[in-house]
Amino acid sequence: MEQQRVSRLQRIVRSKAFTLFVLLAVLILGFGFLSPVIKRGAMFFHSNTLKTTLQDLSIPAFLAIGAGCLMVSGSLDFSQARVGAFGGIIVAAGIQWWGLNWGAAIIIALALSAIIGLVNAILVNELKFQPFIATMAMSSVIYSVMYLVATDRTGQIQSTINFTNEGLTKIIDWNLKIGSFELPGTVLLLLAAFVVYGLLLSKTRFGRQLYLIGGNATAARLSGIDAKKTSYFLFINCSVLSGLAGIIYTGRTRQGSLLALANDQFTGMTAAILGGISFGGGSGGMGGAFLGLLVIKTFSKGLAIINVNTYLTNVLSGALLLAALTFDYFSQRSQRKRIGI
Amino acid sequence: MDKYLEFTGIGKSYPGVKALDDISFRAEGGKVLALLGENGAGKSTLLKIMSGDQQANEGTVSLSGETLSLSSPAQAIKAGISVIYQERQLIPSMSVMENVFLGALPSKNGFIDYKKLRADTVALIEEFGLPILPETPAMFLSIAHQQMVEIMKAYRRDSAVIAFDEPTAPLTDTEISTLFRIIRELRGKGKIVIYVSHRLKEIFEITDEIVVLKDGRYVATLQTSATSEPELIAAMVGRDIGDTYANLSRNEKYGDVLLEVRGLTTDMLRSVSFNIRAGEVVGFAGLVGSGRTEVMRAIFGADAIDSGEIKFDGETVKFRAPKDAIERGVALCPEDRKEQGLVLWRSIEDNIIMPVLAKLKKGIFLDPKASEDLAINEVERYSIKTPTVDKIVAELSGGNQQKVILGRWTNKLMKTKLLILDEPTKGIDVGTKAEIYQMVCDFAKQGMAVIFISSELTEVINVADRILVMHDGEIKGDLTREEATEENVLALAMSE
Ligand SMILES: Nc1ncnc2c1ncn2[C@@H]1O[C@H](COP(=O)(O)OP(=O)(O)OP(=O)(O)O)[C@@H](O)[C@H]1O
Ligand SMILES: [Mg+2]
């Protein structure tokens, strides 16, 4: 049979990213035109909306990247939010109680995050725990350790540790001025991260290996792909990125908190799933995860602007996730049905 | 009047492919009808339509004059149609008995009646004469026994129509003769039996009528007793392929010993020793479970070795993972394509480039052009039936999936010195089989050593230069092609 080359346009239109892009456009236009109608004075189309939405994005973005890479390879990590909180606590306690400078505190926090990732990887690869169980257990362990760290000299547990440090604040709150618009530095960092990890997944050998492992780990091993090494990298990577998210949170709020990121516990994974990285592994990509995240955050931002209360917002966000999962389920099922397996 | 199943004007399209086009024929009760055609001819698609798994775009299926509505598998089963698929459908963690009676578990007071379930299953197992227990989870059975369980499952439904899609691919002679006994029994009961296989020998042995399909179209119906192999092949391929084995152009000169295995022992193998020279094609014969696959996996570094020594290319080697073996120039094309071979939901291209990702680099990135070229090259070499190389492998026909694995392990970037092919022609049509045999010989001519494993005895003894026969984890014989008659090999394979 004559082999046709695959056109780029075909690839794009068939992709999940395309669907998300449309969904995002609908949300933006919908909120944009409806917000003044629903609530007097509410303006979705405002330069501030963009800035704050982007700012809200940076923390779950790092979670989404870490989770997304793991999920592509058919694994997952439920300890993300706790690792982040832990990183934050270390930075806060380091600066405020232990007299470290902010750079050293950050390095220690990231190194500890990496160790947690390493332990996760050992639990999964050497002791053969299910990733779900291993990382859940890890999550509780971290929580207990955080209590120890957050116990001050008088023996009181501080659920938040406030600190002041100009250097760190300056870095975290740095903005890039483009005319009158200020682009937060953290947003630049997250965009860069998405680009780098996006390229890693879609264009490199390492990335391709992740998909093949996620698709069929046995076949991948028999084809000479080192799934173990990859798994170690992914768990450590995921933990370090979670730690980074926690540090940004801490820097922004100027406090380490035991409950930091608790709201974002599932945001990373949700964004990844919305973006087409399914739990089974082997599919999706960073572009999708980024769009998924934009959809989630645009949605919650829009609801906030038209003043929907927090509880209802949570319910509606849950509904959005359910809708996305249902859509995913049916599109996968129809694909399987079409193929007949 | 006997029952009959009638297809009228069946058409089925997939994006970019017309899998079936205006298919009409009739299958009668008390007869076994063969469906024959090249890979991708549409045989499995037709069975999937019968089983309600896929819906035809055009045409109707009727049973003894009554048009059937086949919009789901449940409906098809109710209408009296059972299909045994090419790919196994058992639930791995469930026991044999639960799998066999899935969908019809006997119950008492709302609970599953395990006593009856067990008794019924035992009766079936005895009827089939299998050495398995009703309680064993399906995943612990050999592939051959899983396949037999699959057949028991369809058999116990006592349907009017029963269709088999390449049932013997994973079976050895013992199970095949059991299967044929069952099929004859079904025929005796006046059932409508449809049988798909690429093995002409079986078709001549068990079927009464043959329907030939080509590229999704009906070609002819032939009476088995009134036709011949060449005639069948001509109808199917559209040309004469001649005598496959006699026409092979073989490698004549061997090089040095490339692989030397001494006293290889694992929990499945007992002190296996043999040598292979470069340029030699060595066949491994034996029954299922005789340890052929285990030897290969041990050499390839896929399984751990208890004791023994492997010398490869003049050096003692200890491959800790397949990766090490591949780097040294060993390639193993595995027998179970679904579990060990394919990444079903990835593209043909991804599946082909898997072991050579490192060689497809352009700076830090993969080179998309080079990798597409490599894939296209293999798709053309094996004439894999697909419009593009980015089609996901799950969408290919069974035989074409097998070709993708072959393409992967023999692609031109592999620097293979020892090529191990474990059941490489499983599900492959006759025309392509002949091409694969020639390729094997060509690899040998290029100086590769090739190990060829197949449950089809004729194939092993005709393609290989030398045949090692295994039984129960041991090598029982080492025969040249001249010495290796079917009787000799079988005697060794069953020796105690
Ligand atoms: N789900 C699908 N999506 C797209 N194309 C499909 C799908 N299923 C089958 N096809 C195509 O339909 C054609 C017929 O496939 P089918 O599986 O019926 O072949 P077959 O005769 O059973 O071949 P084989 O001998 O290899 O098993 C092939 O070209 C195949 O690629
Ligand atoms: Mg088929």
mmCIF file of C-alpha atoms and ligand atoms in Angstrom, chain B residues 43-45 86 165-166 196 397-399, ligand 2:
data_model
loop_
_atom_site.group_PDB
_atom_site.id
_atom_site.type_symbol
_atom_site.label_atom_id
_atom_site.label_comp_id
_atom_site.label_asym_id
_atom_site.label_seq_id
_atom_site.Cartn_x
_atom_site.Cartn_y
_atom_site.Cartn_z
ATOM 1 C CA LYS B 43 -12.089 -12.187 8.299
ATOM 2 C CA SER B 44 -11.989 -11.009 11.897
ATOM 3 C CA THR B 45 -14.138 -8.023 11.049
ATOM 4 C CA GLN B 86 -8.244 -14.119 17.814
ATOM 5 C CA ASP B 165 -10.823 -16.968 14.748
ATOM 6 C CA GLU B 166 -7.390 -18.581 14.375
ATOM 7 C CA VAL B 196 -10.647 -18.987 10.328
ATOM 8 C CA SER B 397 -5.569 -6.871 11.910
ATOM 9 C CA GLY B 398 -3.891 -9.634 13.913
ATOM 10 C CA GLY B 399 -1.438 -10.640 11.230
HETATM 11 MG MG MG C 2 -7.935 -11.576 12.047
#
